[in-house]
Amino acid sequence: KIGEQKKLRRILGGEDSSAPRSRVSRGIVRMMCTRAGLRGLRDGSHLLRGTLSLSALKTPSSIRTTQARSAASTASSAEVEEAFKPHPAPPGSTPDSFGQSTGLERAEIEIPDIFQHNEVLKAPFGTEAEPCLVESAFDSRIVGCTGDAAPHDHDLYWLEVKSGESSTCPLCEQVFALKQI
C-alpha cells in the first residue's frame, strides 16, 4: 500500500504533497474517481494525504457500493478501502482469481471492455478555413489522425491540439482546433 501511495504521489506532482499537479494528472484522477463513483473524492486532494490507495481508485466495484447511496452522499475513505479488500476463500478451498484480485486486475475482470475505446470517429476533413473541432474541458487534448478515408488513409499519427492554436497532421495536412467546453 505504501508503494502505491508513493507511485501516486509521483504521478500527481512529486513526493511533496504541496507540489503543484499538472492539469492532465488532475484530469486523470477526476476521471478515475468519476468512473469509480466516488462522488466526494473527485478533486484528488485526499490522495496526496495518503488516505486512499491507488488500487481503490482503479477498482470499479465501488460503483455498486456508491450507486446504492443517494446522489447527495459522499463516500468516506474507510468505506471505500473496505469495499476494495480482497475476499479470501474459506479455509480448505482454493481461492479463485476473482476473489483474490484487487485494483486494476479486478477492474479488468469485472468490466472486460474497460479499455476498449477503439472506435474511429469520422468528421469532415479539417482545413485551415474550417478546422476539425475537438472538444475538451482542458487546455489541450491528444488526438489520433488516420487521414481523410479513415481508418485506411495513413497510419495512426498522434497530435496534441492546444487551445488557441491549430494543429496540422504532417501526413495528410488535416487541421484540428480545440473547442473548450
PDB file of C-alpha atoms in Angstrom:
ATOM      1  CA  LYS A   1       0.000   0.000   0.000  1.00  0.00           C
ATOM      2  CA  ILE A   2       2.831   2.413   0.810  1.00  0.00           C
ATOM      3  CA  GLY A   3       4.433   1.721  -2.569  1.00  0.00           C
ATOM      4  CA  GLU A   4       1.166   2.527  -4.349  1.00  0.00           C
ATOM      5  CA  GLN A   5       0.811   5.798  -2.450  1.00  0.00           C
ATOM      6  CA  LYS A   6       4.382   6.793  -3.363  1.00  0.00           C
ATOM      7  CA  LYS A   7       3.696   5.962  -7.013  1.00  0.00           C
ATOM      8  CA  LEU A   8       0.527   8.062  -6.960  1.00  0.00           C
ATOM      9  CA  ARG A   9       2.327  10.988  -5.296  1.00  0.00           C
ATOM     10  CA  ARG A  10       4.967  10.799  -8.048  1.00  0.00           C
ATOM     11  CA  ILE A  11       2.241  10.792 -10.736  1.00  0.00           C
ATOM     12  CA  LEU A  12       0.383  13.708  -9.167  1.00  0.00           C
ATOM     13  CA  GLY A  13       3.322  16.021  -8.860  1.00  0.00           C
ATOM     14  CA  GLY A  14       6.193  14.896  -6.698  1.00  0.00           C
ATOM     15  CA  GLU A  15       6.871  13.446  -3.267  1.00  0.00           C
ATOM     16  CA  ASP A  16       5.993  16.750  -1.589  1.00  0.00           C
ATOM     17  CA  SER A  17       2.216  16.995  -1.140  1.00  0.00           C
ATOM     18  CA  SER A  18       2.418  20.770  -1.659  1.00  0.00           C
ATOM     19  CA  ALA A  19       3.939  20.357  -5.143  1.00  0.00           C
ATOM     20  CA  PRO A  20       1.714  21.623  -7.958  1.00  0.00           C
ATOM     21  CA  ARG A  21      -0.066  18.977 -10.025  1.00  0.00           C
ATOM     22  CA  SER A  22      -0.491  19.200 -13.769  1.00  0.00           C
ATOM     23  CA  ARG A  23      -3.925  19.531 -15.358  1.00  0.00           C
ATOM     24  CA  VAL A  24      -3.512  16.176 -17.037  1.00  0.00           C
ATOM     25  CA  SER A  25      -2.900  14.454 -13.689  1.00  0.00           C
ATOM     26  CA  ARG A  26      -5.923  16.125 -12.106  1.00  0.00           C
ATOM     27  CA  GLY A  27      -7.988  15.143 -15.125  1.00  0.00           C
ATOM     28  CA  ILE A  28      -6.871  11.525 -14.821  1.00  0.00           C
ATOM     29  CA  VAL A  29      -7.676  11.491 -11.101  1.00  0.00           C
ATOM     30  CA  ARG A  30     -11.090  13.062 -11.731  1.00  0.00           C
ATOM     31  CA  MET A  31     -11.810  10.522 -14.469  1.00  0.00           C
ATOM     32  CA  MET A  32     -10.764   7.567 -12.271  1.00  0.00           C
ATOM     33  CA  CYS A  33     -12.815   8.866  -9.329  1.00  0.00           C
ATOM     34  CA  THR A  34     -15.828   9.534 -11.555  1.00  0.00           C
ATOM     35  CA  ARG A  35     -15.657   6.070 -13.134  1.00  0.00           C
ATOM     36  CA  ALA A  36     -15.390   4.520  -9.681  1.00  0.00           C
ATOM     37  CA  GLY A  37     -18.400   6.522  -8.490  1.00  0.00           C
ATOM     38  CA  LEU A  38     -16.508   8.331  -5.741  1.00  0.00           C
ATOM     39  CA  ARG A  39     -18.649  11.459  -5.529  1.00  0.00           C
ATOM     40  CA  GLY A  40     -16.887  13.252  -2.678  1.00  0.00           C
ATOM     41  CA  LEU A  41     -13.373  12.394  -3.806  1.00  0.00           C
ATOM     42  CA  ARG A  42     -13.167  13.911  -7.292  1.00  0.00           C
ATOM     43  CA  ASP A  43     -10.554  16.590  -6.593  1.00  0.00           C
ATOM     44  CA  GLY A  44      -7.843  14.068  -5.714  1.00  0.00           C
ATOM     45  CA  SER A  45      -6.524  16.091  -2.744  1.00  0.00           C
ATOM     46  CA  HIS A  46      -7.181  13.199  -0.358  1.00  0.00           C
ATOM     47  CA  LEU A  47      -4.776  11.060  -2.399  1.00  0.00           C
ATOM     48  CA  LEU A  48      -1.804  13.214  -1.508  1.00  0.00           C
ATOM     49  CA  ARG A  49      -2.673  12.936   2.171  1.00  0.00           C
ATOM     50  CA  GLY A  50      -2.392   9.155   1.827  1.00  0.00           C
ATOM     51  CA  THR A  51      -5.928   8.263   2.950  1.00  0.00           C
ATOM     52  CA  LEU A  52      -6.806   6.211  -0.114  1.00  0.00           C
ATOM     53  CA  SER A  53      -4.695   3.744  -2.059  1.00  0.00           C
ATOM     54  CA  LEU A  54      -4.163   3.728  -5.829  1.00  0.00           C
ATOM     55  CA  SER A  55      -5.868   0.350  -6.144  1.00  0.00           C
ATOM     56  CA  ALA A  56      -9.039   1.816  -4.654  1.00  0.00           C
ATOM     57  CA  LEU A  57      -9.252   4.304  -7.492  1.00  0.00           C
ATOM     58  CA  LYS A  58      -8.781   1.769 -10.223  1.00  0.00           C
ATOM     59  CA  THR A  59     -11.266  -0.798  -8.928  1.00  0.00           C
ATOM     60  CA  PRO A  60     -14.799  -0.341 -10.256  1.00  0.00           C
ATOM     61  CA  SER A  61     -16.516  -2.480  -7.615  1.00  0.00           C
ATOM     62  CA  SER A  62     -17.091   0.766  -5.711  1.00  0.00           C
ATOM     63  CA  ILE A  63     -19.650   1.608  -8.375  1.00  0.00           C
ATOM     64  CA  ARG A  64     -22.078  -0.899  -6.874  1.00  0.00           C
ATOM     65  CA  THR A  65     -21.310   0.358  -3.374  1.00  0.00           C
ATOM     66  CA  THR A  66     -21.768   4.049  -4.115  1.00  0.00           C
ATOM     67  CA  GLN A  67     -24.711   3.699  -6.504  1.00  0.00           C
ATOM     68  CA  ALA A  68     -26.753   2.352  -3.613  1.00  0.00           C
ATOM     69  CA  ARG A  69     -26.243   5.656  -1.804  1.00  0.00           C
ATOM     70  CA  SER A  70     -28.124   8.790  -2.674  1.00  0.00           C
ATOM     71  CA  ALA A  71     -26.592  11.284  -5.093  1.00  0.00           C
ATOM     72  CA  ALA A  72     -26.018  13.795  -2.302  1.00  0.00           C
ATOM     73  CA  SER A  73     -23.999  11.472  -0.074  1.00  0.00           C
ATOM     74  CA  THR A  74     -20.239  11.085  -0.183  1.00  0.00           C
ATOM     75  CA  ALA A  75     -18.070   8.051   0.494  1.00  0.00           C
ATOM     76  CA  SER A  76     -15.584   8.149   3.332  1.00  0.00           C
ATOM     77  CA  SER A  77     -12.129   6.763   2.650  1.00  0.00           C
ATOM     78  CA  ALA A  78     -12.649   3.962   5.223  1.00  0.00           C
ATOM     79  CA  GLU A  79     -15.788   2.766   3.415  1.00  0.00           C
ATOM     80  CA  VAL A  80     -14.030   2.862   0.070  1.00  0.00           C
ATOM     81  CA  GLU A  81     -10.985   0.976   1.332  1.00  0.00           C
ATOM     82  CA  GLU A  82     -13.258  -1.671   2.874  1.00  0.00           C
ATOM     83  CA  ALA A  83     -15.025  -2.175  -0.464  1.00  0.00           C
ATOM     84  CA  PHE A  84     -11.728  -2.977  -2.181  1.00  0.00           C
ATOM     85  CA  LYS A  85     -10.286  -5.537   0.199  1.00  0.00           C
ATOM     86  CA  PRO A  86      -9.849  -8.996  -1.318  1.00  0.00           C
ATOM     87  CA  HIS A  87     -12.392 -11.656  -0.432  1.00  0.00           C
ATOM     88  CA  PRO A  88     -10.375 -14.687   0.690  1.00  0.00           C
ATOM     89  CA  ALA A  89     -11.654 -18.211   0.099  1.00  0.00           C
ATOM     90  CA  PRO A  90     -12.947 -20.232   3.049  1.00  0.00           C
ATOM     91  CA  PRO A  91     -10.402 -22.479   4.777  1.00  0.00           C
ATOM     92  CA  GLY A  92      -9.806 -25.728   2.918  1.00  0.00           C
ATOM     93  CA  SER A  93     -10.732 -24.373  -0.521  1.00  0.00           C
ATOM     94  CA  THR A  94      -8.673 -22.905  -3.326  1.00  0.00           C
ATOM     95  CA  PRO A  95      -9.191 -19.177  -3.959  1.00  0.00           C
ATOM     96  CA  ASP A  96     -10.070 -18.104  -7.468  1.00  0.00           C
ATOM     97  CA  SER A  97      -8.634 -15.077  -9.246  1.00  0.00           C
ATOM     98  CA  PHE A  98     -11.860 -13.087  -8.890  1.00  0.00           C
ATOM     99  CA  GLY A  99     -11.953 -13.353  -5.110  1.00  0.00           C
ATOM    100  CA  GLN A 100      -8.275 -12.549  -4.648  1.00  0.00           C
ATOM    101  CA  SER A 101      -7.858  -9.806  -7.248  1.00  0.00           C
ATOM    102  CA  THR A 102      -7.799  -6.115  -6.358  1.00  0.00           C
ATOM    103  CA  GLY A 103      -7.080  -2.881  -8.160  1.00  0.00           C
ATOM    104  CA  LEU A 104      -6.687  -2.833 -11.920  1.00  0.00           C
ATOM    105  CA  GLU A 105      -6.745  -6.633 -12.160  1.00  0.00           C
ATOM    106  CA  ARG A 106     -10.196  -6.732 -10.529  1.00  0.00           C
ATOM    107  CA  ALA A 107     -11.427  -3.905 -12.745  1.00  0.00           C
ATOM    108  CA  GLU A 108     -10.400  -5.835 -15.854  1.00  0.00           C
ATOM    109  CA  ILE A 109     -12.217  -8.954 -14.583  1.00  0.00           C
ATOM    110  CA  GLU A 110     -15.430  -7.136 -13.627  1.00  0.00           C
ATOM    111  CA  ILE A 111     -15.566  -4.886 -16.704  1.00  0.00           C
ATOM    112  CA  PRO A 112     -13.759  -6.681 -19.550  1.00  0.00           C
ATOM    113  CA  ASP A 113     -14.151  -3.798 -22.004  1.00  0.00           C
ATOM    114  CA  ILE A 114     -12.937  -1.060 -19.632  1.00  0.00           C
ATOM    115  CA  PHE A 115     -10.124  -0.033 -22.000  1.00  0.00           C
ATOM    116  CA  GLN A 116     -11.972  -0.639 -25.290  1.00  0.00           C
ATOM    117  CA  HIS A 117     -12.093   2.825 -26.810  1.00  0.00           C
ATOM    118  CA  ASN A 118     -11.128   1.817 -30.319  1.00  0.00           C
ATOM    119  CA  GLU A 119     -13.984   3.340 -32.277  1.00  0.00           C
ATOM    120  CA  VAL A 120     -12.967   5.651 -35.116  1.00  0.00           C
ATOM    121  CA  LEU A 121     -14.843   8.936 -35.069  1.00  0.00           C
ATOM    122  CA  LYS A 122     -15.400  10.312 -38.541  1.00  0.00           C
ATOM    123  CA  ALA A 123     -15.793  14.044 -39.039  1.00  0.00           C
ATOM    124  CA  PRO A 124     -15.469  16.367 -42.018  1.00  0.00           C
ATOM    125  CA  PHE A 125     -11.868  16.792 -43.175  1.00  0.00           C
ATOM    126  CA  GLY A 126     -10.367  19.797 -41.390  1.00  0.00           C
ATOM    127  CA  THR A 127      -8.890  22.649 -43.426  1.00  0.00           C
ATOM    128  CA  GLU A 128      -7.334  25.985 -42.428  1.00  0.00           C
ATOM    129  CA  ALA A 129     -10.651  27.723 -43.175  1.00  0.00           C
ATOM    130  CA  GLU A 130     -12.750  25.114 -41.327  1.00  0.00           C
ATOM    131  CA  PRO A 131     -10.660  23.005 -38.926  1.00  0.00           C
ATOM    132  CA  CYS A 132     -11.969  19.792 -37.396  1.00  0.00           C
ATOM    133  CA  LEU A 133     -13.125  20.872 -33.913  1.00  0.00           C
ATOM    134  CA  VAL A 134     -12.065  18.698 -30.978  1.00  0.00           C
ATOM    135  CA  GLU A 135     -13.997  19.259 -27.742  1.00  0.00           C
ATOM    136  CA  SER A 136     -12.158  19.307 -24.426  1.00  0.00           C
ATOM    137  CA  ALA A 137     -12.588  20.607 -20.906  1.00  0.00           C
ATOM    138  CA  PHE A 138      -8.828  21.171 -20.682  1.00  0.00           C
ATOM    139  CA  ASP A 139      -6.264  23.393 -22.431  1.00  0.00           C
ATOM    140  CA  SER A 140      -5.038  20.578 -24.663  1.00  0.00           C
ATOM    141  CA  ARG A 141      -6.074  17.193 -25.975  1.00  0.00           C
ATOM    142  CA  ILE A 142      -4.289  14.396 -27.803  1.00  0.00           C
ATOM    143  CA  VAL A 143      -5.994  13.195 -30.995  1.00  0.00           C
ATOM    144  CA  GLY A 144      -5.101  10.462 -33.447  1.00  0.00           C
ATOM    145  CA  CYS A 145      -5.338  11.167 -37.171  1.00  0.00           C
ATOM    146  CA  THR A 146      -5.798   8.373 -39.721  1.00  0.00           C
ATOM    147  CA  GLY A 147      -6.424  10.597 -42.713  1.00  0.00           C
ATOM    148  CA  ASP A 148      -9.392  11.535 -44.870  1.00  0.00           C
ATOM    149  CA  ALA A 149     -10.525   7.982 -45.666  1.00  0.00           C
ATOM    150  CA  ALA A 150     -10.329   6.835 -42.029  1.00  0.00           C
ATOM    151  CA  PRO A 151      -9.074   4.370 -40.963  1.00  0.00           C
ATOM    152  CA  HIS A 152      -7.182   3.377 -44.138  1.00  0.00           C
ATOM    153  CA  ASP A 153      -5.582   6.581 -45.469  1.00  0.00           C
ATOM    154  CA  HIS A 154      -2.358   6.519 -43.433  1.00  0.00           C
ATOM    155  CA  ASP A 155      -1.012   5.060 -40.209  1.00  0.00           C
ATOM    156  CA  LEU A 156      -2.271   6.489 -36.953  1.00  0.00           C
ATOM    157  CA  TYR A 157      -0.451   9.737 -36.142  1.00  0.00           C
ATOM    158  CA  TRP A 158      -0.869  11.365 -32.719  1.00  0.00           C
ATOM    159  CA  LEU A 159      -1.158  15.152 -32.383  1.00  0.00           C
ATOM    160  CA  GLU A 160      -1.517  17.433 -29.390  1.00  0.00           C
ATOM    161  CA  VAL A 161      -4.165  20.063 -30.033  1.00  0.00           C
ATOM    162  CA  LYS A 162      -3.734  23.133 -27.808  1.00  0.00           C
ATOM    163  CA  SER A 163      -6.173  25.895 -27.009  1.00  0.00           C
ATOM    164  CA  GLY A 164      -5.849  28.964 -29.223  1.00  0.00           C
ATOM    165  CA  GLU A 165      -3.782  27.313 -31.971  1.00  0.00           C
ATOM    166  CA  SER A 166      -4.445  24.789 -34.691  1.00  0.00           C
ATOM    167  CA  SER A 167      -2.544  21.536 -35.206  1.00  0.00           C
ATOM    168  CA  THR A 168      -1.883  20.088 -38.642  1.00  0.00           C
ATOM    169  CA  CYS A 169      -1.241  16.426 -39.398  1.00  0.00           C
ATOM    170  CA  PRO A 170       2.035  16.243 -41.365  1.00  0.00           C
ATOM    171  CA  LEU A 171       0.873  13.131 -43.250  1.00  0.00           C
ATOM    172  CA  CYS A 172      -2.444  14.309 -44.717  1.00  0.00           C
ATOM    173  CA  GLU A 173      -2.482  18.029 -43.760  1.00  0.00           C
ATOM    174  CA  GLN A 174      -5.772  17.767 -41.870  1.00  0.00           C
ATOM    175  CA  VAL A 175      -6.197  20.686 -39.435  1.00  0.00           C
ATOM    176  CA  PHE A 176      -7.526  20.293 -35.886  1.00  0.00           C
ATOM    177  CA  ALA A 177      -8.576  23.038 -33.449  1.00  0.00           C
ATOM    178  CA  LEU A 178      -9.607  22.805 -29.789  1.00  0.00           C
ATOM    179  CA  LYS A 179     -13.099  23.828 -28.729  1.00  0.00           C
ATOM    180  CA  GLN A 180     -13.228  24.235 -24.952  1.00  0.00           C
ATOM    181  CA  ILE A 181     -16.463  23.179 -23.320  1.00  0.00           C
TER     182      ILE A 181
END
